[in-house]
Coordinates of C-alpha atoms in Angstrom, one line a residue:
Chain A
X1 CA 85.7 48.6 55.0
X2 CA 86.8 45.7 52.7
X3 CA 87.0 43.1 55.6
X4 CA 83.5 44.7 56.5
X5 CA 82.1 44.0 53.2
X6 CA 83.7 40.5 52.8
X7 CA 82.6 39.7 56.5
X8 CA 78.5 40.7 55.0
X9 CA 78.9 39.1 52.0
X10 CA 80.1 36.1 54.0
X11 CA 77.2 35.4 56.6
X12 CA 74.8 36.8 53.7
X13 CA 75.5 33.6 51.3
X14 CA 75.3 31.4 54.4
X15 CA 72.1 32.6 55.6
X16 CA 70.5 32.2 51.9
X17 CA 72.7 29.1 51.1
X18 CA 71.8 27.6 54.4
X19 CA 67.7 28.6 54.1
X20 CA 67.5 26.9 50.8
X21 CA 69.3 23.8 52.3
X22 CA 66.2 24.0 54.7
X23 CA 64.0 23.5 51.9
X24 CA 65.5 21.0 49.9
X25 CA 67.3 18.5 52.5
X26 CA 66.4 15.4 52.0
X27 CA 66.9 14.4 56.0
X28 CA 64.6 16.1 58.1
X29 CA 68.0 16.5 61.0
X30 CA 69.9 17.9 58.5
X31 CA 67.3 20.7 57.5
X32 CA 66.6 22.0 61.4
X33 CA 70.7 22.0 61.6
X34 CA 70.8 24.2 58.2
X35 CA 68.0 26.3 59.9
X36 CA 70.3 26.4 63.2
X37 CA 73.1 27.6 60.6
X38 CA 70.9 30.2 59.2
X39 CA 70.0 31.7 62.9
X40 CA 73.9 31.9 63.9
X41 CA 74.9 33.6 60.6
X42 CA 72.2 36.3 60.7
X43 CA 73.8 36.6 64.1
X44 CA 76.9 37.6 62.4
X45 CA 75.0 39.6 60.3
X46 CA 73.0 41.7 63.6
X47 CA 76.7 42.0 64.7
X48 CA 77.7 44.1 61.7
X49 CA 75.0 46.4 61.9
X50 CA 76.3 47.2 65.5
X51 CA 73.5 45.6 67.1
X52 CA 75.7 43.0 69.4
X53 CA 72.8 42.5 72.4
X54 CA 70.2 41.5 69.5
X55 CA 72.8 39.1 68.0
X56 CA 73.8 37.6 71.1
X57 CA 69.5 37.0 72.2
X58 CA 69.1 35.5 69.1
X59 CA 71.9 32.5 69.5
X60 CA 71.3 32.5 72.9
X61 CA 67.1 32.6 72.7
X62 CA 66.6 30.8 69.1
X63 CA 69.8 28.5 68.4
X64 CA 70.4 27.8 72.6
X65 CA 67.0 26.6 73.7
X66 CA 64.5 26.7 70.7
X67 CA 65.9 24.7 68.0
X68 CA 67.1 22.5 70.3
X69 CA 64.1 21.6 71.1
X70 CA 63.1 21.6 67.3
X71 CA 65.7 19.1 67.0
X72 CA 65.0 17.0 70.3
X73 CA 61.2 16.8 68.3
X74 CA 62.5 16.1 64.4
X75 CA 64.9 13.6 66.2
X76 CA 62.2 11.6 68.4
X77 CA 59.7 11.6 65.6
X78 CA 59.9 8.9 63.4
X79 CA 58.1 10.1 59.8
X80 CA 58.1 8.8 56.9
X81 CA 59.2 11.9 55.4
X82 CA 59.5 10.1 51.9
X83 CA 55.7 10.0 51.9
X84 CA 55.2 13.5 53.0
X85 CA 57.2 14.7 50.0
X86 CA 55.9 13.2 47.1
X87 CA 53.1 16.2 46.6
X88 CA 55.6 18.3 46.8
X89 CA 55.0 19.9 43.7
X90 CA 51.7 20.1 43.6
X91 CA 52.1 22.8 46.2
X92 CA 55.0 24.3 44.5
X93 CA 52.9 27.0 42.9
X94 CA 51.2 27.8 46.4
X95 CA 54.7 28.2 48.0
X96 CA 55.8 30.9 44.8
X97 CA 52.5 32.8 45.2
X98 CA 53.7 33.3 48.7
X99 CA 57.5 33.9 48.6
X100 CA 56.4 36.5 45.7
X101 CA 53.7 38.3 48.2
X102 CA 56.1 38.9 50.6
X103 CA 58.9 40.0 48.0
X104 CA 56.4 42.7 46.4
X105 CA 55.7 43.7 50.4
X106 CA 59.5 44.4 51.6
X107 CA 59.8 46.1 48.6
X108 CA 56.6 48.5 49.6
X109 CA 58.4 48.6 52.4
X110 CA 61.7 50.0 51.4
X111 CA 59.7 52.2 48.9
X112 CA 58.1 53.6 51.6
X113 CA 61.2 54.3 53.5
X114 CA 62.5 56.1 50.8
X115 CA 59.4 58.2 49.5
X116 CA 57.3 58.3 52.5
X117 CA 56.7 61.9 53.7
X118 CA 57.4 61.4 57.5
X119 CA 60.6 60.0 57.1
X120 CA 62.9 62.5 57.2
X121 CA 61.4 63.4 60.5
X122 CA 61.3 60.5 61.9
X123 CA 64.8 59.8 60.7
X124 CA 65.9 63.3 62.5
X125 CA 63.9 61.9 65.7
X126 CA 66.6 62.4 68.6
X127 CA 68.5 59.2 69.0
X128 CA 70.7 58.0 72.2
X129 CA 74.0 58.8 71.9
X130 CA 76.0 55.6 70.7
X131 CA 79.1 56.6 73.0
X132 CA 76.6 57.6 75.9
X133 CA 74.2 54.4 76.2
X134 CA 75.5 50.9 75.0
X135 CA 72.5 49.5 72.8
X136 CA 71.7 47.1 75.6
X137 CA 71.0 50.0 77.3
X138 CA 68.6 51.8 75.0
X139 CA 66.8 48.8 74.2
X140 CA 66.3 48.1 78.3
X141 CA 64.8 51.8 78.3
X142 CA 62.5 51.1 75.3
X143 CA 61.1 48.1 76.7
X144 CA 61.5 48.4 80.5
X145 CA 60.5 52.2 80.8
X146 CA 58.5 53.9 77.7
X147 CA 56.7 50.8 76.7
X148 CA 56.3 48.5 79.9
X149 CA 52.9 48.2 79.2
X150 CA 52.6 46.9 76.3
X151 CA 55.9 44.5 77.3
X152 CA 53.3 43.6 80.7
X153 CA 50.7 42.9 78.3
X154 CA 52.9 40.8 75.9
X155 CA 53.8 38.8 78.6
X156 CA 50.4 38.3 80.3
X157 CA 49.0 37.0 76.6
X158 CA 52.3 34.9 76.9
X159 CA 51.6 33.1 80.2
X160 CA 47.9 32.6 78.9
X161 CA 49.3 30.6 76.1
X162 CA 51.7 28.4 78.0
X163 CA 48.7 27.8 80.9
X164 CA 46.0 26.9 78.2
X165 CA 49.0 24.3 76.4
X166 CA 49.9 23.0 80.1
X167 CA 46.0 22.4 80.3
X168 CA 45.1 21.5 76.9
X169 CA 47.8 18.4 77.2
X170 CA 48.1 17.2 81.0
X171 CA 45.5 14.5 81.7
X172 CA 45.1 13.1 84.8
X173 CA 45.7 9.3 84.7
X174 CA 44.8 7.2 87.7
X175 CA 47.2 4.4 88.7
X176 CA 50.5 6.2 88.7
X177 CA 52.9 5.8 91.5
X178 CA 54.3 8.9 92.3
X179 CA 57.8 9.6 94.1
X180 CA 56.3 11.9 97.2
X181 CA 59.9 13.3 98.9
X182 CA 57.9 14.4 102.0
X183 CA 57.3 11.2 102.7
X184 CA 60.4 9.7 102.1
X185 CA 62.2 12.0 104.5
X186 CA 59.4 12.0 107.5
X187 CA 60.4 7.8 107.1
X188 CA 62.1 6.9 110.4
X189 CA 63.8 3.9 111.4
X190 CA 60.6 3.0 113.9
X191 CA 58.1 2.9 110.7
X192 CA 60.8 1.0 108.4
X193 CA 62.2 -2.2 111.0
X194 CA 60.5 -4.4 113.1
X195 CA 62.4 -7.0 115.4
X196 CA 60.4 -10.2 115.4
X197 CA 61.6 -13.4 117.6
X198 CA 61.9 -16.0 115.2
X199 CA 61.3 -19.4 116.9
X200 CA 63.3 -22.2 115.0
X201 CA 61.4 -24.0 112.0
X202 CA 58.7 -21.2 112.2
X203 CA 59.1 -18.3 110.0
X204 CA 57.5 -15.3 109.9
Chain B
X1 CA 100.9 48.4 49.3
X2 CA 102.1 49.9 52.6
X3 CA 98.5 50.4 53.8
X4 CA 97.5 47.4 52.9
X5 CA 100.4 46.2 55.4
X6 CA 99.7 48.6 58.1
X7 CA 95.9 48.7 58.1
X8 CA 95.7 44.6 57.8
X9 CA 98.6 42.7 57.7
X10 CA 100.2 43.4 61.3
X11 CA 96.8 43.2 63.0
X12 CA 96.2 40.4 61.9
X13 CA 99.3 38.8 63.2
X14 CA 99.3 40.5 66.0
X15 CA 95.9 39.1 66.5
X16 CA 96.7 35.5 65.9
X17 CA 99.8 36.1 68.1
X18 CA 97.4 36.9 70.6
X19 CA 95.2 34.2 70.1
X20 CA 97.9 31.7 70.1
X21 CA 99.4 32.6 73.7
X22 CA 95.6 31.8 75.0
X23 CA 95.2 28.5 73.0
X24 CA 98.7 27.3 74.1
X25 CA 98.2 27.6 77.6
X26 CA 94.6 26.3 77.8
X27 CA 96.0 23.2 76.4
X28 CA 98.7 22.6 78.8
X29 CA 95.6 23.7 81.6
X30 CA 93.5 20.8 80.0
X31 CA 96.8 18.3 80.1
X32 CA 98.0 18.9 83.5
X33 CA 93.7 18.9 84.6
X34 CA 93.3 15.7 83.1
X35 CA 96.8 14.2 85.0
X36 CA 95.5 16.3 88.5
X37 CA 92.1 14.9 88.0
X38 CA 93.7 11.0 88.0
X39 CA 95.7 12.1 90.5
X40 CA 93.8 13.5 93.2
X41 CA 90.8 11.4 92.7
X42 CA 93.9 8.7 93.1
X43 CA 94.9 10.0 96.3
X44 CA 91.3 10.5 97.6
X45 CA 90.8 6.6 97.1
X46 CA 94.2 6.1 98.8
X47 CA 95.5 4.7 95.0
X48 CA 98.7 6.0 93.6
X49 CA 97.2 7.4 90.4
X50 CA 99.3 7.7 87.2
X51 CA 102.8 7.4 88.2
X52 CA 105.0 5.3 85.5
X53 CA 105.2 8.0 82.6
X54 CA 108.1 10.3 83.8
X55 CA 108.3 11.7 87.6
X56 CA 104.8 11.5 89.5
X57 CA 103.4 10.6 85.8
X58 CA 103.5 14.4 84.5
X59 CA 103.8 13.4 81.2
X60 CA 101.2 10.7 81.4
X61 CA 98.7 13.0 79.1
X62 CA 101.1 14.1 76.2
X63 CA 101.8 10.2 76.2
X64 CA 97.8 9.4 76.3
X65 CA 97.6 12.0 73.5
X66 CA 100.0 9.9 71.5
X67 CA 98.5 7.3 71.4
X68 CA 95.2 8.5 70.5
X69 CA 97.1 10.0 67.0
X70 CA 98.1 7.0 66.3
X71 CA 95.1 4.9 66.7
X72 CA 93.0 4.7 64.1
X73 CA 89.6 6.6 63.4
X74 CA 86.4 4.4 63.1
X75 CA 83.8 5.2 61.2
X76 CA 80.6 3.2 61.8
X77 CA 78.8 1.7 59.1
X78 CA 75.3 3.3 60.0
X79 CA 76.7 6.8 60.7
X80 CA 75.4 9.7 59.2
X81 CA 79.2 10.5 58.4
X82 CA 79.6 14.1 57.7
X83 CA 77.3 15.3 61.1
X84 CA 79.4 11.7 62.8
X85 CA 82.4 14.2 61.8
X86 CA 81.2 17.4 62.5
X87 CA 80.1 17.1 65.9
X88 CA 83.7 16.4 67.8
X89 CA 85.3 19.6 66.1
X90 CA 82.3 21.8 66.8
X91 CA 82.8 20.9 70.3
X92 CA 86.0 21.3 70.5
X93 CA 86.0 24.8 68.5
X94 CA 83.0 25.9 70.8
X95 CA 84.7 25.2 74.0
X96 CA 88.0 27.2 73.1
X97 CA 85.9 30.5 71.2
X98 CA 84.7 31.5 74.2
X99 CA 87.8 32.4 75.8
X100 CA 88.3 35.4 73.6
X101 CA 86.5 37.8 75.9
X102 CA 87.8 36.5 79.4
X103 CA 89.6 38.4 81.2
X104 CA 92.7 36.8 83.3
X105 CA 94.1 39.9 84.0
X106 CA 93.5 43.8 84.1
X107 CA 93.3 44.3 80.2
X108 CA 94.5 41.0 79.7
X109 CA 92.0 39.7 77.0
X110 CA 91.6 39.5 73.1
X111 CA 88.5 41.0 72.7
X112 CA 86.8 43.8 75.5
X113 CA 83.1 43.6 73.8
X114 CA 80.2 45.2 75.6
X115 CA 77.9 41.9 75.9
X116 CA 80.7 40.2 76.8
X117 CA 78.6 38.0 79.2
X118 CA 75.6 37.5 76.8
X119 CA 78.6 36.1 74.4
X120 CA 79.9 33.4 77.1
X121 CA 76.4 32.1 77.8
X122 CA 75.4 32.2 74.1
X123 CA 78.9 30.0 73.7
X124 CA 77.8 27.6 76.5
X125 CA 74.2 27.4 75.3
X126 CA 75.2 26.7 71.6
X127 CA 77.9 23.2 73.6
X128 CA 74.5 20.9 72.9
X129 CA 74.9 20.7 70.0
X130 CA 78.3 19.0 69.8
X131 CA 76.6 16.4 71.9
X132 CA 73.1 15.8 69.9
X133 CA 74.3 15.2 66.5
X134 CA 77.3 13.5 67.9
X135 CA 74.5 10.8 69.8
X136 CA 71.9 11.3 66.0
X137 CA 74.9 10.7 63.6
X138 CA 76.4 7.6 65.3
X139 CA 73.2 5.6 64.8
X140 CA 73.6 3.6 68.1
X141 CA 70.6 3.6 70.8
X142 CA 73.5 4.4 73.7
X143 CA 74.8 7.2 72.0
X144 CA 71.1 8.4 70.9
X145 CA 70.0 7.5 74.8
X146 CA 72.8 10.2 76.2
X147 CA 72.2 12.8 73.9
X148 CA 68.8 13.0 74.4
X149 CA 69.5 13.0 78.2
X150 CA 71.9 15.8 77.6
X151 CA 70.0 17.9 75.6
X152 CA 67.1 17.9 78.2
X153 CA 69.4 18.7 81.0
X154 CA 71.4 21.1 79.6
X155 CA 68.2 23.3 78.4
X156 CA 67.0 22.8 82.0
X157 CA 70.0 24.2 83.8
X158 CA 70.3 26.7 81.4
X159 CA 67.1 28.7 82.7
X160 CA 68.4 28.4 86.0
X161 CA 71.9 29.4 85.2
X162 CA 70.9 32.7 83.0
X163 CA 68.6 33.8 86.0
X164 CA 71.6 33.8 88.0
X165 CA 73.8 35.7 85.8
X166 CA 71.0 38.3 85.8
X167 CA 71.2 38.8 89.3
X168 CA 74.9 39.4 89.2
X169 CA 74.0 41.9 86.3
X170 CA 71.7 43.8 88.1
X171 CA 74.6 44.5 90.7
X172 CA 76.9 45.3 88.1
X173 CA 74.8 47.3 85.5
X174 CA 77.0 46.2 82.7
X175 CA 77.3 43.3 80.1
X176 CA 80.9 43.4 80.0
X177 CA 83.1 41.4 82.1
X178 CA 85.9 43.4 82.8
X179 CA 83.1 45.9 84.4
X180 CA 81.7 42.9 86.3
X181 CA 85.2 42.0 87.9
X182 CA 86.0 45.5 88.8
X183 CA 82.5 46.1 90.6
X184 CA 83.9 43.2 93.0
X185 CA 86.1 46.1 94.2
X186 CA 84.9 46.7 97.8
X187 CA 83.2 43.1 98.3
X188 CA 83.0 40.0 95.5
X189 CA 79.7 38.9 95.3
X190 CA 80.0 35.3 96.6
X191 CA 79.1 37.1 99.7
X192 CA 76.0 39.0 99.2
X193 CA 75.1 36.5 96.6
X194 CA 76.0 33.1 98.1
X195 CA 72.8 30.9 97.5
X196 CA 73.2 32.2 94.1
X197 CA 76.2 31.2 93.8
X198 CA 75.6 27.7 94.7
X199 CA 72.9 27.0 92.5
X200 CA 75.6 28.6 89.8
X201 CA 78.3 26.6 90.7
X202 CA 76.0 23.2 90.5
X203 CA 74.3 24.5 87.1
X204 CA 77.7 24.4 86.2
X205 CA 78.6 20.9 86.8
X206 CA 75.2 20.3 85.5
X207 CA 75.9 22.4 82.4
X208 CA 79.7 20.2 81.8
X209 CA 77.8 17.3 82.0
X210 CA 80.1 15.9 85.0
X211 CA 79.6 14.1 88.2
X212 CA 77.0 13.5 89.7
X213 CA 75.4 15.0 86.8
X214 CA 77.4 12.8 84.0
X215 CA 74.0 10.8 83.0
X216 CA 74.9 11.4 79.1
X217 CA 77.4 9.3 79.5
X218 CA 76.8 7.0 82.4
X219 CA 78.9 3.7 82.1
X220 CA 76.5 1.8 84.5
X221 CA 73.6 2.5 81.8
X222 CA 75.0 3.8 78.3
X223 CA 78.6 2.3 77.8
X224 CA 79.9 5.7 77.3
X225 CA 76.8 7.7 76.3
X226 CA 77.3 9.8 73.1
X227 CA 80.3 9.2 73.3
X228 CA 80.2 5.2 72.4
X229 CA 81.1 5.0 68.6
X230 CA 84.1 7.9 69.0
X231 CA 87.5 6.2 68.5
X232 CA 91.1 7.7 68.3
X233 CA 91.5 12.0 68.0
X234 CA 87.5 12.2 67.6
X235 CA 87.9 11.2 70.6
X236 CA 90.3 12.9 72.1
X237 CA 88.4 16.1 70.5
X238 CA 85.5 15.2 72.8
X239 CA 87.8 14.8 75.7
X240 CA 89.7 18.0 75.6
X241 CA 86.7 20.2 74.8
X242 CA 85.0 18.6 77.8
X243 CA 88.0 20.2 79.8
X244 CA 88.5 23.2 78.2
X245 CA 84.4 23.9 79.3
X246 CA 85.1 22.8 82.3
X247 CA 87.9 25.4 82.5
X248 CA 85.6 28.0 81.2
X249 CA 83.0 27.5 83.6
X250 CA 85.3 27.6 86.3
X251 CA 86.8 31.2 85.3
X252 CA 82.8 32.4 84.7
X253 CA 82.2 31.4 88.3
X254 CA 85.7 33.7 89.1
X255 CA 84.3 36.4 87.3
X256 CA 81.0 36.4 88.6
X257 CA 81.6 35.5 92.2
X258 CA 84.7 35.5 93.4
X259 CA 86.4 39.2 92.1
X260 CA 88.3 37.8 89.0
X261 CA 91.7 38.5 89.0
X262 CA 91.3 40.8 92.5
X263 CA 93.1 39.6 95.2
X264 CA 91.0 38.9 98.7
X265 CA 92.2 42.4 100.1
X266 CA 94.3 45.2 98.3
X267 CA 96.9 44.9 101.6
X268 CA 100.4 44.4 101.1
X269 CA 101.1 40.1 101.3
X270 CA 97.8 39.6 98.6
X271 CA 98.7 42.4 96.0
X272 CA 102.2 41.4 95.3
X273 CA 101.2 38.4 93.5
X274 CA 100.0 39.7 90.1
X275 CA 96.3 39.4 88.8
X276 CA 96.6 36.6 86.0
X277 CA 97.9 34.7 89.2
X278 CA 95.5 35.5 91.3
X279 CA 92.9 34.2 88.3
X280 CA 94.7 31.3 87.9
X281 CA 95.0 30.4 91.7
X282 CA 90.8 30.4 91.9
X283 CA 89.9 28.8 88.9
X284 CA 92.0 25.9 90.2
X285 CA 90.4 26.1 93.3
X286 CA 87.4 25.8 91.6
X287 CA 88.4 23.2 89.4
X288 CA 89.3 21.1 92.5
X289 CA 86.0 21.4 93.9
X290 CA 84.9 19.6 90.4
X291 CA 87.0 16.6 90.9
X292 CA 86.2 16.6 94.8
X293 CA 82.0 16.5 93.5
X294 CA 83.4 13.2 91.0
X295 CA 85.1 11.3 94.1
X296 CA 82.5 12.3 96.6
X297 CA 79.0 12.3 95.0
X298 CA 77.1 9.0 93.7
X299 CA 75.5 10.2 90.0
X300 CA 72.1 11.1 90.6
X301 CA 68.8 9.3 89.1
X302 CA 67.1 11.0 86.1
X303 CA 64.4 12.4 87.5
X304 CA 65.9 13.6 90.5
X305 CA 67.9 15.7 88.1
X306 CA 65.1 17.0 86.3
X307 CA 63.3 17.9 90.0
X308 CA 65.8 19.1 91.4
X309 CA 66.5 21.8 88.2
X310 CA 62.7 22.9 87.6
X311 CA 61.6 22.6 91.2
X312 CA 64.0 23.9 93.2
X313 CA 66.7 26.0 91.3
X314 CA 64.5 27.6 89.1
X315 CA 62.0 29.4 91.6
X316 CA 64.6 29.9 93.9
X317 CA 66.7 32.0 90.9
X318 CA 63.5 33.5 90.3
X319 CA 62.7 34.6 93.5
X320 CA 66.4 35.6 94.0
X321 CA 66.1 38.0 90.9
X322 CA 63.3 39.5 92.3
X323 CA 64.1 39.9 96.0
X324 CA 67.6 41.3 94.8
X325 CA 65.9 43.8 92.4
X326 CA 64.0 44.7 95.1
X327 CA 66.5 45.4 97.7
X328 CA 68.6 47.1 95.1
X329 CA 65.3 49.9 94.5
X330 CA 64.5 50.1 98.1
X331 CA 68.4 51.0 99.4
X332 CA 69.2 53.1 96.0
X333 CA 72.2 50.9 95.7
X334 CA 71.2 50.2 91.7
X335 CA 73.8 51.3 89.4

């Protein structure tokens, strides 16, 4: 149990430590690699609450593909980030009114999950057998079989998006030269050489 | 005090004991691939390859290793110096983590976790980074140039890559690799599953950034990509972690496709040699085919890389996925 607690207490700091690094970094690079530090310890954290398929989606999902396109971005853009700081604290008081919104509402939330009247039943609801069905498992039959619906519908509102962004930024620009592969393969030697007789002092 | 010795004290050693006899070995693996890499690429261009550094040059990487000690670490003057520092060692560290859940053997690995799969590809996916802030921190367009080009092609094989691991999966029915070599049982899946795993086994060499998919670090174009401002063991750092993944991708394309540590036939000349062997002897086959691709392939342009991921592998996985799922329903043959 110690190593347990020492192992929470661990990833914990580096999750907070790391989002306040976020904040305050003065490089924009180093902040999105703080924030890549903060996904892979609240990893750790998802893998000491037994929930190893949800730890390994979100290094795989969020650090593997998203942020590094957050980086590619932050690293291409050249901002003057200097500029963008300096009203900093004129929003300070925004940013408190915020974070303290969102305190007072998780800890609604946890009064609620330990007040609420339909807890207990709910807590009592029959659960998949931990030996009997890996988590993977239970979370493929949540998604895949008692609410593919909704997960079909998720999707579909998904693949709107990504059409309407697809649309919203190709333009068609005339002029380009494009690289057609058909064609290049259907090229034969008949179409590409031509013997000419060259008579002397001539040319071509 | 004797709980305290029981309960943490003796795993843990036992632990680190463990870990050791798979670090040891994987280093001598990256040595003698390094040497066999000069070597038969030497041989296929009828050169002699190294040969001065003790018989048939077998020593020639401990003394390259040497030397890169003793050489000294250069820092540039622009370098972001703590990310210039990090990067190496995270690539290094990444590309030897993920052998704690493959299995060489039956029950022959440190740790048997359920999502043992998701784990390796998380490992893999996470290998960019080493590269990006190694190409940001050293403040030099050649290094920023191959980074960029690795990041985009690694996120770009990746897709492909994951899509093929799920239609292994849906043959298995589990995340764990152990499970995943013993459904190879009655037939490994390179044979109902060969396209798949072709487009696998060039993700890979996609994914390790090697010929003919080594544009990060192209001499022709970038000097030596992301790797230009590294001198001496951050360096060698780069170097060995480039092997070790190479290493590791070779034993995930074992596991997946070609039965693990099974041997072809459970009949009496293939089962005398034990599993671990049997592991070993594949992933070097595999490996070979790696160095073969380097002396045999020209590097491929940009965007030929980029079509040939998105256009081609991509809805071919995809379709794959699908047409396997499907056969899987209609036969009843899903786990």
């Amino acid at each position: 149990m110690i190593v347990h607690a020492l192992a929470f207490y661990l990833f914990a700091a580096v999750v907070v430590a790391s989002a306040v690094m976020v904040v305050m970094a003065r490089n924009p690079v180093h902040s999105v690699l703080f924030l890549i530090l903060a996904f892979f310890s609240a990893a750790g954290l998802f893998v000491l609450l037994g929930a190893e398929f949800l730890a390994m989606l979100l290094v795989v999902v969020y650090v593997g593909a998203v942020a590094v396109l957050f980086l590619f971005v932050v690293m291409m853009l050249d901002v003057n980030f200097a500029a963008l700081r300096e009203g900093v604290l004129d929003y300070l008081p925004y940013g408190l009114v915020v974070g303290l919104v969102m305190l007072v509402e998780l800890g609604m939330l946890y009064g609620a999950w330990v007040t609420g009247p339909e807890v207990a039943m709910m807590a009592t609801s029959p659960m998949p057998d931990i030996a009997q069905v890996s988590n993977t498992e239970a979370l493929g039959q949540l998604l895949y079989t008692k609410y593919i619906y909704l997960f079909q519908a998720a999707g579909m509102i998904l693949l709107v998006a990504m059409i309407g962004a697809i649309v919203l930024s190709n333009r068609q620009r005339d002029g380009v030269r494009r690289q057609v592969i058909a064609n290049q393969v259907a090229r034969t030697r008949k179409d590409a050489v031509e013997m000419k007789k060259v008579t002397p002092g001539g040319g071509i | 005090m004797v709980e305290l010795w029981n309960i943490y004290i003796w795993p843990l050693i036992w632990i680190l004991a463990k870990i050791l006899l798979i670090v040891i070995p994987l280093f001598l693996a990256v040595a003698y691939l390094v040497w066999s890499e000069r070597k038969v690429i030497g041989l296929m261009q009828q050169r002699m390859g190294p040969n001065v550094v003790g018989p048939w040059g077998i020593w020639q990487s401990f003394a390259d290793v040497l030397k890169l000690l003793l050489k000294e670490t250069i820092l540039p003057t622009g370098a972001n110096k703590i990310v210039f520092l990090i990067a190496p060692m995270l690539t290094f560290v990444l590309a030897f983590v993920a052998w704690a859940v493959i299995p060489v053997g039956e029950g022959w690995v440190l740790a048997n976790i359920n999502v043992g799969i998701m784990y390796l590809f998380a490992i893999s996916s996470l290998g960019v980074y080493g590269i990006v802030m190694a190409g940001w921190a050293s403040n030099s367009r050649y290094s920023f140039l191959g980074a960029m080009r690795s990041a985009a092609q690694m996120v770009s094989y990746e897709i492909s890559m994951g899509l093929v691991i799920v239609t292994v999966l849906m043959c298995v029915g589990s995340l764990n690799l152990t499970d995943i070599v013993e459904a190879q049982r009655t037939v490994w899946y390179v044979v109902p599953l060969l396209p798949m795993a072709v487009v696998f086994f060039i993700s890979t060499l996609a994914e390790t950034n090697r010929h003919p998919f080594d544009l990060p670090e192209a001499e022709a174009e970038l000097v030596a990509g992301y790797q230009t401002e590294y001198s001496a063991m951050s360096f060698a750092l780069f170097f060995v972690g480039e092997y070790a993944n190479m290493i590791m991708m070779s034993s995930m394309t074992v596991i997946l496709f070609l039965g693990g540590w099974l041997p072809p036939m459970d009949i009496a000349p293939f089962n005398w040699l034990p599993g671990p062997l049997w592991f070993g002897i594949k992933v070097a086959a595999i490996l070979f085919i790696f160095i073969w691709a380097r002396a045999a392939f020209p590097r491929y342009r940009y965007d030929q890389l980029m079509r040939l991921g998105w256009k081609v592998f991509l809805p071919m996985s995809l379709l794959w996925v699908v047409g396997t799922a499907g056969v899987l329903v209609a036969f009843d043959l899903a786990p």
